[in-house]
Tab-separated table of C-alpha atoms in Angstrom:
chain	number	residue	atom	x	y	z
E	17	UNK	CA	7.134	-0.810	22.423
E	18	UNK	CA	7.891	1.339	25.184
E	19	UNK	CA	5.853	3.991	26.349
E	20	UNK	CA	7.457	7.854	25.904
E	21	UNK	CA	8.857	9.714	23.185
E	22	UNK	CA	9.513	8.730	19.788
E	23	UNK	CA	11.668	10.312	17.067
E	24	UNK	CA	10.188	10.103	13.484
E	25	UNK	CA	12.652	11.693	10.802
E	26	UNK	CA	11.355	12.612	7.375
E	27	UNK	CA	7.256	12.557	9.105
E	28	UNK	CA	6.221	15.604	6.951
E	29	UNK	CA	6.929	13.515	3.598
E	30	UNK	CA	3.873	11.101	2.342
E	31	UNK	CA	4.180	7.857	4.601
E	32	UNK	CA	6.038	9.558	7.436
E	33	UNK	CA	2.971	11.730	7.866
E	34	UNK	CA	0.357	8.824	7.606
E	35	UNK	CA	2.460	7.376	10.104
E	36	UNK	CA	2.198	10.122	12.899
E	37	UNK	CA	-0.968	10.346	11.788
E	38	UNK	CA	-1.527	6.633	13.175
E	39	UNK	CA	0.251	6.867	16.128
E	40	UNK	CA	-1.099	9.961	17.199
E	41	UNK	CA	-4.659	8.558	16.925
E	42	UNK	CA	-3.153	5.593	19.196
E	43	UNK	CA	-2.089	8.445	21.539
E	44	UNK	CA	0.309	5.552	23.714
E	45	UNK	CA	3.553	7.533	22.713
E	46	UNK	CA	4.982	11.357	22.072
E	47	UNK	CA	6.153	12.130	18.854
E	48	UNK	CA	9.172	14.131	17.808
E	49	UNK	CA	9.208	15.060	14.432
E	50	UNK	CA	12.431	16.081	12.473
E	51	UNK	CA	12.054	17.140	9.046
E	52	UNK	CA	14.428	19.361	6.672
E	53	UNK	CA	11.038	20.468	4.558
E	54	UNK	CA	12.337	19.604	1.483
E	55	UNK	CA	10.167	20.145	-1.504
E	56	UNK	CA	7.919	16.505	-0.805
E	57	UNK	CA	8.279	17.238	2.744
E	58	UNK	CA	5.007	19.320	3.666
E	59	UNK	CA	3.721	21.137	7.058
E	60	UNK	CA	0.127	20.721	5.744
E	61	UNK	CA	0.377	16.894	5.745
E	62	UNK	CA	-0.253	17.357	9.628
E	63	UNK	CA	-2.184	19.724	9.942
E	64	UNK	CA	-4.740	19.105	12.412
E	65	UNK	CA	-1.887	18.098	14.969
E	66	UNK	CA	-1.372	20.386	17.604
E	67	UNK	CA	1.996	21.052	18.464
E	68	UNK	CA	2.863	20.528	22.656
E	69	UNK	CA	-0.006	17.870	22.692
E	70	UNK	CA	2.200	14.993	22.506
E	71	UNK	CA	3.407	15.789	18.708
E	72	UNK	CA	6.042	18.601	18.421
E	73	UNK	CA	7.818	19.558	15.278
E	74	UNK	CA	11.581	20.347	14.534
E	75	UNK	CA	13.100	21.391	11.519
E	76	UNK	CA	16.001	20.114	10.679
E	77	UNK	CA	18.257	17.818	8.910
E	78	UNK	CA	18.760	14.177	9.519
E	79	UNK	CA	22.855	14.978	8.467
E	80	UNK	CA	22.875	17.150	11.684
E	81	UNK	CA	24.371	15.205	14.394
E	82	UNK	CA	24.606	17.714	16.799
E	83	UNK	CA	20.661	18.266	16.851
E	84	UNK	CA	19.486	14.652	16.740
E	85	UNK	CA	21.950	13.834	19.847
E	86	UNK	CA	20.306	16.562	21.718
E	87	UNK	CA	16.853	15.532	20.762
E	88	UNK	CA	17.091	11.913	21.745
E	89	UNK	CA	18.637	13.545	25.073
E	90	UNK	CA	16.455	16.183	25.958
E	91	UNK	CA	13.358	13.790	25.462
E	92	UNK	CA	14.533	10.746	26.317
E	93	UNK	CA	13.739	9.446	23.376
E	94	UNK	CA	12.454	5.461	23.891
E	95	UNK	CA	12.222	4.927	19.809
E	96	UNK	CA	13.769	6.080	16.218
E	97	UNK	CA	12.095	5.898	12.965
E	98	UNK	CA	14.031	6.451	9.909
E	99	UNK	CA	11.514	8.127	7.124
E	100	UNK	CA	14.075	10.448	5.714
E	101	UNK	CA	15.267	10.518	2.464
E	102	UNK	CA	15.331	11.142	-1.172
E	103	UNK	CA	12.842	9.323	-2.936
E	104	UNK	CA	12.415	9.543	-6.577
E	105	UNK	CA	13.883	7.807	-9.355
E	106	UNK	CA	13.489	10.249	-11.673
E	107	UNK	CA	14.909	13.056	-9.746
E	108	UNK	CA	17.761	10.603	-8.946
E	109	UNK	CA	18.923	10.112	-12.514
E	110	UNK	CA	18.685	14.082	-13.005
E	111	UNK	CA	21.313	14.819	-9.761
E	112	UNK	CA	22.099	11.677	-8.058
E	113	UNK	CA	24.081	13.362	-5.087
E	114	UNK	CA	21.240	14.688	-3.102
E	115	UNK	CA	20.260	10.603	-2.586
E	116	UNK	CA	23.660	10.241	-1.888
E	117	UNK	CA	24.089	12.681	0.517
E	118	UNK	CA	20.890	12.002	2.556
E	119	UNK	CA	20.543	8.822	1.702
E	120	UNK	CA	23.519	7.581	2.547
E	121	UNK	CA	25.417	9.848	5.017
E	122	UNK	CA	22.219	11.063	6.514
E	123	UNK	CA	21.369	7.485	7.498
E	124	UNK	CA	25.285	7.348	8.784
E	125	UNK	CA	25.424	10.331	11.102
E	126	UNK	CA	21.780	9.183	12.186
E	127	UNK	CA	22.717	6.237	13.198
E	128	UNK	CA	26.275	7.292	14.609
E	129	UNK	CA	23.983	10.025	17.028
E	130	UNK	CA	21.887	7.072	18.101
E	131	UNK	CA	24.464	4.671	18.939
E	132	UNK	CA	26.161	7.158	21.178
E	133	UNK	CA	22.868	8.233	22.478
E	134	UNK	CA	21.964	4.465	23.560
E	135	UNK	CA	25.445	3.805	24.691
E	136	UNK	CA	24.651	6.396	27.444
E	137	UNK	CA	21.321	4.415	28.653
E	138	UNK	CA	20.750	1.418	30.667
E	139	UNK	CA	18.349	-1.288	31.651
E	140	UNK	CA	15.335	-1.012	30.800
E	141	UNK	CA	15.900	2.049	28.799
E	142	UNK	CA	18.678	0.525	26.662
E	143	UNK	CA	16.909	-2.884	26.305
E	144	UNK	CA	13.682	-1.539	24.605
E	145	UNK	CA	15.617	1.195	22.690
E	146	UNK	CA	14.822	0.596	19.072
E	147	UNK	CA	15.364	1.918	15.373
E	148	UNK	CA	13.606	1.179	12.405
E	149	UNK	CA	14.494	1.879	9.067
E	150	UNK	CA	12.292	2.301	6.299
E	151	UNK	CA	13.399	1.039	2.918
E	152	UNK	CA	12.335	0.038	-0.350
E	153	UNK	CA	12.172	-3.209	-2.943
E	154	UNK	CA	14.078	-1.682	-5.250
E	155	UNK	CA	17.435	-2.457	-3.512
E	156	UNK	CA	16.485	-5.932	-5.220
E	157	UNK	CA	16.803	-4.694	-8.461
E	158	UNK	CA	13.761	-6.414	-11.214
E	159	UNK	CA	12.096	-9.437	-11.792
E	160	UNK	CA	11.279	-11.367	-14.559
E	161	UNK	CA	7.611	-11.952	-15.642
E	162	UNK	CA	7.507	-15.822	-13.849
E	163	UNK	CA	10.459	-14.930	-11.151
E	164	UNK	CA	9.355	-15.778	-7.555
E	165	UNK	CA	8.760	-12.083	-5.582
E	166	UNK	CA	11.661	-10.324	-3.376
E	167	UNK	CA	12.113	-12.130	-0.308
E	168	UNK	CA	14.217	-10.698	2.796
E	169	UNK	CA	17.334	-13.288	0.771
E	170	UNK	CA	16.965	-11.688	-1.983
E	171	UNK	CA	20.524	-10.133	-3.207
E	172	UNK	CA	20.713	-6.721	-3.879
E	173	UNK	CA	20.870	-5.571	-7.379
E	174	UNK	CA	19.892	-2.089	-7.738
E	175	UNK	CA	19.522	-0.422	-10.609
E	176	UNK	CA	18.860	3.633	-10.386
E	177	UNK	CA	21.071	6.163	-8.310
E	178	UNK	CA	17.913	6.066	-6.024
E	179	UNK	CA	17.799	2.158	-5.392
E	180	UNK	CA	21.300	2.371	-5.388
E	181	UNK	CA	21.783	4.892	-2.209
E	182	UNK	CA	18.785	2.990	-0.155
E	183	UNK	CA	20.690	-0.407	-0.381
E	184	UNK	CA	23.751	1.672	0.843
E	185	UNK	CA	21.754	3.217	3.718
E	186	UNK	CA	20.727	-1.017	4.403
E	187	UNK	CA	24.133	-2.377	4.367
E	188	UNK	CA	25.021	0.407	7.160
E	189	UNK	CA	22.128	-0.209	9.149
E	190	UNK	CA	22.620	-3.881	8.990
E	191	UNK	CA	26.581	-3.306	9.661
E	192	UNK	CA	25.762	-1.161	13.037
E	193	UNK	CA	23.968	-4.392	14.500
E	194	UNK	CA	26.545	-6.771	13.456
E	195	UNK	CA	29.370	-4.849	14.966
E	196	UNK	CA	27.866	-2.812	17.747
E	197	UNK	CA	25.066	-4.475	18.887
E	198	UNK	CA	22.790	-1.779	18.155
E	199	UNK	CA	19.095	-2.964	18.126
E	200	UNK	CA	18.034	-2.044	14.611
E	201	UNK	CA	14.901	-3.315	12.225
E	202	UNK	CA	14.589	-2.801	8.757
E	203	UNK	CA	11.216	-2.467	6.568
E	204	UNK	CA	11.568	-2.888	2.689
E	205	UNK	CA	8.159	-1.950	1.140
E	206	UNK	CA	6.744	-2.219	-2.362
E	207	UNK	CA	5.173	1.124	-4.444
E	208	UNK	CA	3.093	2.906	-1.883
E	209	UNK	CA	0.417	5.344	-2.318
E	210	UNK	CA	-2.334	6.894	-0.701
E	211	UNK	CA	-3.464	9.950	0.854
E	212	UNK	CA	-0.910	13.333	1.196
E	213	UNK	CA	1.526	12.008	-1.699
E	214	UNK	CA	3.458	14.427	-3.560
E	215	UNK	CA	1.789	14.826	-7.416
E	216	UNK	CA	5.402	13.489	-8.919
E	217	UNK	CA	4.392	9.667	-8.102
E	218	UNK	CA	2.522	7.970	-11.034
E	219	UNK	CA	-0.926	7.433	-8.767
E	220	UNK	CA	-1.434	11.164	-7.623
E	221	UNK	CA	-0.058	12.452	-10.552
E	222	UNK	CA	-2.382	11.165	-12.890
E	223	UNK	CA	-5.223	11.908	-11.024
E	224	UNK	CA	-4.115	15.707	-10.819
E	225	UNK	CA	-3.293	15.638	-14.490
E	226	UNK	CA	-6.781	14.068	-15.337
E	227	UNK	CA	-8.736	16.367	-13.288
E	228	UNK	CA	-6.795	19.206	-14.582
E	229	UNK	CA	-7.673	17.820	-18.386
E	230	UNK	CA	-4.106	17.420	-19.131
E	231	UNK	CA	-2.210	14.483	-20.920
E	232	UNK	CA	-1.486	11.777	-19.138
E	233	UNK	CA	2.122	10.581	-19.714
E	234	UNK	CA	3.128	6.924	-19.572
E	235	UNK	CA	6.807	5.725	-19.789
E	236	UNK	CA	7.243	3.342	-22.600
E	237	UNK	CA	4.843	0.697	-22.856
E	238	UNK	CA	3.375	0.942	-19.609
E	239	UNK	CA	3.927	-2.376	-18.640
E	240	UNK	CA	6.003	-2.010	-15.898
E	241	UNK	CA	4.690	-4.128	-12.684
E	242	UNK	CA	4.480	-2.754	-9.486
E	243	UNK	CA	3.342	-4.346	-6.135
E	244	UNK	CA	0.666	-1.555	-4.979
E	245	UNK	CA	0.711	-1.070	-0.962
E	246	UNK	CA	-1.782	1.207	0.216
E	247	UNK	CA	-0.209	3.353	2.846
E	248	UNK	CA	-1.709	2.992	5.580
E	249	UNK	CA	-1.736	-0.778	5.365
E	250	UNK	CA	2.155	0.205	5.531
E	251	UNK	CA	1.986	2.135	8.757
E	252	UNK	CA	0.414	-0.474	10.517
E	253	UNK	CA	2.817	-3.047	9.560
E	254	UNK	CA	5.843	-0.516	10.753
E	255	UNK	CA	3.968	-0.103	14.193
E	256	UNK	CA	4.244	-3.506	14.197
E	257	UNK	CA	7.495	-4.197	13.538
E	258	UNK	CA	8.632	-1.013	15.641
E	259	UNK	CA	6.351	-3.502	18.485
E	260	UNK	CA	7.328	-6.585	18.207
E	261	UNK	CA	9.948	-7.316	15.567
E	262	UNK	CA	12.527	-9.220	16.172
E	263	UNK	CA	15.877	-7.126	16.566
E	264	UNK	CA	18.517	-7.382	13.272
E	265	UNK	CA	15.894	-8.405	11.471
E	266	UNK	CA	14.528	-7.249	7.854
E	267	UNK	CA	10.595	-7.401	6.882
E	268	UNK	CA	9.480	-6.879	3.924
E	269	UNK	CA	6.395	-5.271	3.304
E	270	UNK	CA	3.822	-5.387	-0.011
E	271	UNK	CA	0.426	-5.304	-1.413
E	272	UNK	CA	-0.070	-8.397	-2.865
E	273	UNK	CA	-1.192	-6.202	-5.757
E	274	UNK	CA	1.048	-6.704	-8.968
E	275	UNK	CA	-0.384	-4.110	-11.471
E	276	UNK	CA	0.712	-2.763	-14.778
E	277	UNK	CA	1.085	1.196	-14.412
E	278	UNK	CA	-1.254	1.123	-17.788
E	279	UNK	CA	-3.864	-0.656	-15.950
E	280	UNK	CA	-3.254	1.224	-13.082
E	281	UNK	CA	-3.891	4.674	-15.299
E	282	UNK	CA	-6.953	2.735	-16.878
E	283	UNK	CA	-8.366	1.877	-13.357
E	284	UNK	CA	-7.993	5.946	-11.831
E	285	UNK	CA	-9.260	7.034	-15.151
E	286	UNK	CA	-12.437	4.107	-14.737
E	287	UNK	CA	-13.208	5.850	-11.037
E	288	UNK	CA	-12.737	9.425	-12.213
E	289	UNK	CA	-15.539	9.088	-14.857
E	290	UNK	CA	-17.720	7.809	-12.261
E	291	UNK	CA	-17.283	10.252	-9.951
E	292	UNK	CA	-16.502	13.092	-12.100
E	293	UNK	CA	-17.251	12.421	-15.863
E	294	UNK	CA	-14.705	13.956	-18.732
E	295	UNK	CA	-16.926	15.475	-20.835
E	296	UNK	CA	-14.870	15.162	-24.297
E	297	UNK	CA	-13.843	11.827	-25.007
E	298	UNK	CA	-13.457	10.479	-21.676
E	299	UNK	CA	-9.878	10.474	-19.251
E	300	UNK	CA	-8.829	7.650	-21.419
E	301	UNK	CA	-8.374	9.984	-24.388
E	302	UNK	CA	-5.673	12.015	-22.195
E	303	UNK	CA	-3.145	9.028	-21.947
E	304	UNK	CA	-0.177	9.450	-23.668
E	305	UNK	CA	3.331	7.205	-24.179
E	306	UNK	CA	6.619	9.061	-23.742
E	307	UNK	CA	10.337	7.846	-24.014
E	308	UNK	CA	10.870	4.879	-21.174
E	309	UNK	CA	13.516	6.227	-18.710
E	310	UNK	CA	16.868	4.691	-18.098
E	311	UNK	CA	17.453	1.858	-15.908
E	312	UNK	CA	13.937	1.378	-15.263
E	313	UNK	CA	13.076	-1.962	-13.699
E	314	UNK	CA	10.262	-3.953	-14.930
E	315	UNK	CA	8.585	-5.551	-12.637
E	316	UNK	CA	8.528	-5.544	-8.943
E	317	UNK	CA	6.588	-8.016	-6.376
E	318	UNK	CA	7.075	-8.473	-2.559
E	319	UNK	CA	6.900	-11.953	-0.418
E	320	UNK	CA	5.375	-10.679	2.531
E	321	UNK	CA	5.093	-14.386	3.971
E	322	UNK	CA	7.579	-13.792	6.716
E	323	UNK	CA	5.802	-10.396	8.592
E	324	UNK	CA	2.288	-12.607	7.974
E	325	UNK	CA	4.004	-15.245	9.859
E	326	UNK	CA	6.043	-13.591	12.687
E	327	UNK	CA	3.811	-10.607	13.291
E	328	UNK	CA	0.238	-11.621	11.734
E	329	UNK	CA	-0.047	-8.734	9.711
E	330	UNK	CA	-1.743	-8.496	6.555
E	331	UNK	CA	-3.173	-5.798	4.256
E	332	UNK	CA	-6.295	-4.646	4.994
E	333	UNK	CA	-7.284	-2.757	1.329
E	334	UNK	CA	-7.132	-4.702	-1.694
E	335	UNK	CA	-5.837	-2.529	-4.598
E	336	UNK	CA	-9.720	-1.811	-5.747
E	337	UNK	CA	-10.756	-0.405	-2.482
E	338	UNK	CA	-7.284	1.501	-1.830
E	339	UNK	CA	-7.417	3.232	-5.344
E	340	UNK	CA	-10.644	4.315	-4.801
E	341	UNK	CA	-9.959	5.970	-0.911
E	342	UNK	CA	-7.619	7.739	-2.596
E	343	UNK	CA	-8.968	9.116	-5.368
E	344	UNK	CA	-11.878	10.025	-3.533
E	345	UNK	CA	-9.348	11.638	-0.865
E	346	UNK	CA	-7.506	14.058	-3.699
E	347	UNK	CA	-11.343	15.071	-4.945
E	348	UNK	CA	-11.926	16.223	-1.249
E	349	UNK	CA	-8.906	18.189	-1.131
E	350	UNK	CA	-7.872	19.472	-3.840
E	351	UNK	CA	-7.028	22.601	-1.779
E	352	UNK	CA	-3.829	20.757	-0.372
E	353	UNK	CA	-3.107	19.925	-3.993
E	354	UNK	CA	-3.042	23.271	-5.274
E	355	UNK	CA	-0.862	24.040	-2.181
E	356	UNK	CA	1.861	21.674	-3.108
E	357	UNK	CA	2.126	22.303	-6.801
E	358	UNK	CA	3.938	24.850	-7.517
E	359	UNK	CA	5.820	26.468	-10.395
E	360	UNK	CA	9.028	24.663	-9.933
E	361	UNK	CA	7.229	21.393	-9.858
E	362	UNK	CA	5.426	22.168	-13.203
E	363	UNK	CA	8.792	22.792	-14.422
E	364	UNK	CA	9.707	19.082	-13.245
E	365	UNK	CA	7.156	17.692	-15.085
E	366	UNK	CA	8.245	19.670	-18.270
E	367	UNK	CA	11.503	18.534	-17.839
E	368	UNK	CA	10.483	14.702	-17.669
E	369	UNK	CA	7.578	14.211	-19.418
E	370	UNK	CA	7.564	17.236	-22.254
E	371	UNK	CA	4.911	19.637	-22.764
């Protein structure tokens, strides 16, 4: 990776934060960050960062092609990476055409900028230009309990408005190195979670809802299987890709932690009364099954083998040791948490879950 100026879209959300947050402890690159502050998108998430010190911040929208061709101009940008979007299933099958819309032709008039930004360069500077897009398994659709996991040949099957706008955003990514060249990588990744994610996602939320003695809502049976990647095992594998992938390529990127989201619930609940102890009846006693939402996939699990292989990467936190970083993070900071949840998002959860 080149040295100078990189453009991170979508870096105030959960993983694009963790991931300035890693490069800017590297300190080998500037960062640009362009983020529309949508209601997941949060300021905070950086804070720390100063602003002119090799990180600067620009608000803005990834469907704005006007703006990102003047950014990647104006700072000669070496690097793009693609964190924006829509992200949540659930909000997806409320109003499916904010996905669409960034999603979708977001990623488009992205890419379009870029290409006519990188026509404009040469040598060196077009040679090493890259962009990496950051995607998710469930363009693949679900598996069955004994079905070998998602590989990079996996066909695309998705199954919720949200799954179904990422594989969209893929195909067009894909399409712009197959007929123009353009030097693009790809990163699907299983369930991440970690520090700095937004209290809507089953980890954080039921760790706010515990603490906050509230019930605990599980959809259906809670058997659904997720691969769990902790997220900043997930930055370092995009560094690494953004490094040394290999250009029109695809990496999938996972755990190796297929967990039930009851047995994830049991495990944050198991930690909580260690480190804080639920004096009536214990966190278990808040868990409680609600109505299974459409479409929703069983099981997910990611085959990694080819970024192990090509790139030697390899998760560093095992799902026991990730869980309990970050439930130990949202204890420390439950400042930040009370920051982000607001009265519309307790309205969310009304709306999804029921009193």
């Amino acid at each position: 990776m080149s040295s100078g100026k990189i453009l991170v879209t979508g870096g105030c959300g959960f993983i694009g934060s963790n991931f300035i947050r890693l490069m800017n402890d590297q300190g080998d690159v500037g960062i640009i960050n362009l983020d529309k502050l949508t209601y997941a998108g949060n300021p905070n998430n950086l804070a720390g960062l100063v602003v002119g010190a090799g990180y600067d911040f620009v608000h803005g929208s990834i469907c704005d092609s006007d703006l990102i061709l003047s950014l990647l101009q104006q700072n000669e940008i070496v690097s793009v990476v693609n964190f924006a979007a829509e992200s949540h299933v659930d909000r997806s099958i409320r109003s499916p055409e904010p996905f669409f819309e960034t999603n979708v032709t977001g990623t488009l008039r992205l890419l379009e900028a870029c290409r006519m930004y990188w026509d404009q360069l040469a040598g060196d500077q077009k040679r090493n230009f890259r962009f990496l897009h950051i995607s998710t398994d469930e363009v693949y659709g679900t598996l069955e309990p004994n079905a070998p996991a998602f590989s990079e040949e996996t066909p695309y099957q998705p199954n919720s408005p949200y799954a179904a706008s990422k594989a969209a955003s893929d195909h067009i990514v894909r399409a712009y190195h197959e007929t123009y060249g353009f030097p693009v990588l790809s990163v699907n990744c299983s369930n991440n979670y970690g520090p700095y994610q937004f209290p809507e996602k089953l980890i954080p939320l039921m760790i706010h809802n515990a603490l906050a003695g509230q019930k605990l809502p599980i959809y259906g049976d809670g058997q659904q299987i997720r691969d769990w990647l902790f997220v900043e095992d997930h930055c370092d594998a995009i560094r690494l890709v953004l490094q040394s992938g290999r250009i029109g390529q695809s990496y999938n990127v996972g755990g190796r932690n297929e967990v039930a989201n009851i047995d994830v619930v049991h495990a944050i609940c198991d930690i909580l009364e260690n480190r804080r102890p639920h004096s009536d009846g214990g966190y278990k006693s808040l868990i409680s099954f609600v109505a299974d939402r459409p479409g929703h996939d069983r099981r997910y699990a990611i085959n990694c083998d080819k970024i192990v292989a090509e790139l030697g990467w390899s998760p560093r936190e095992s799902f026991e040791t990730g869980l309990a970083k970050t439930v130990d993070w949202y204890l420390a900071n439950t400042t930040w948490v009370k920051d982000v949840v607001s009265g519309d998002y307790q309205n969310w959860v009304r709306e999804h879950y029921g009193d």
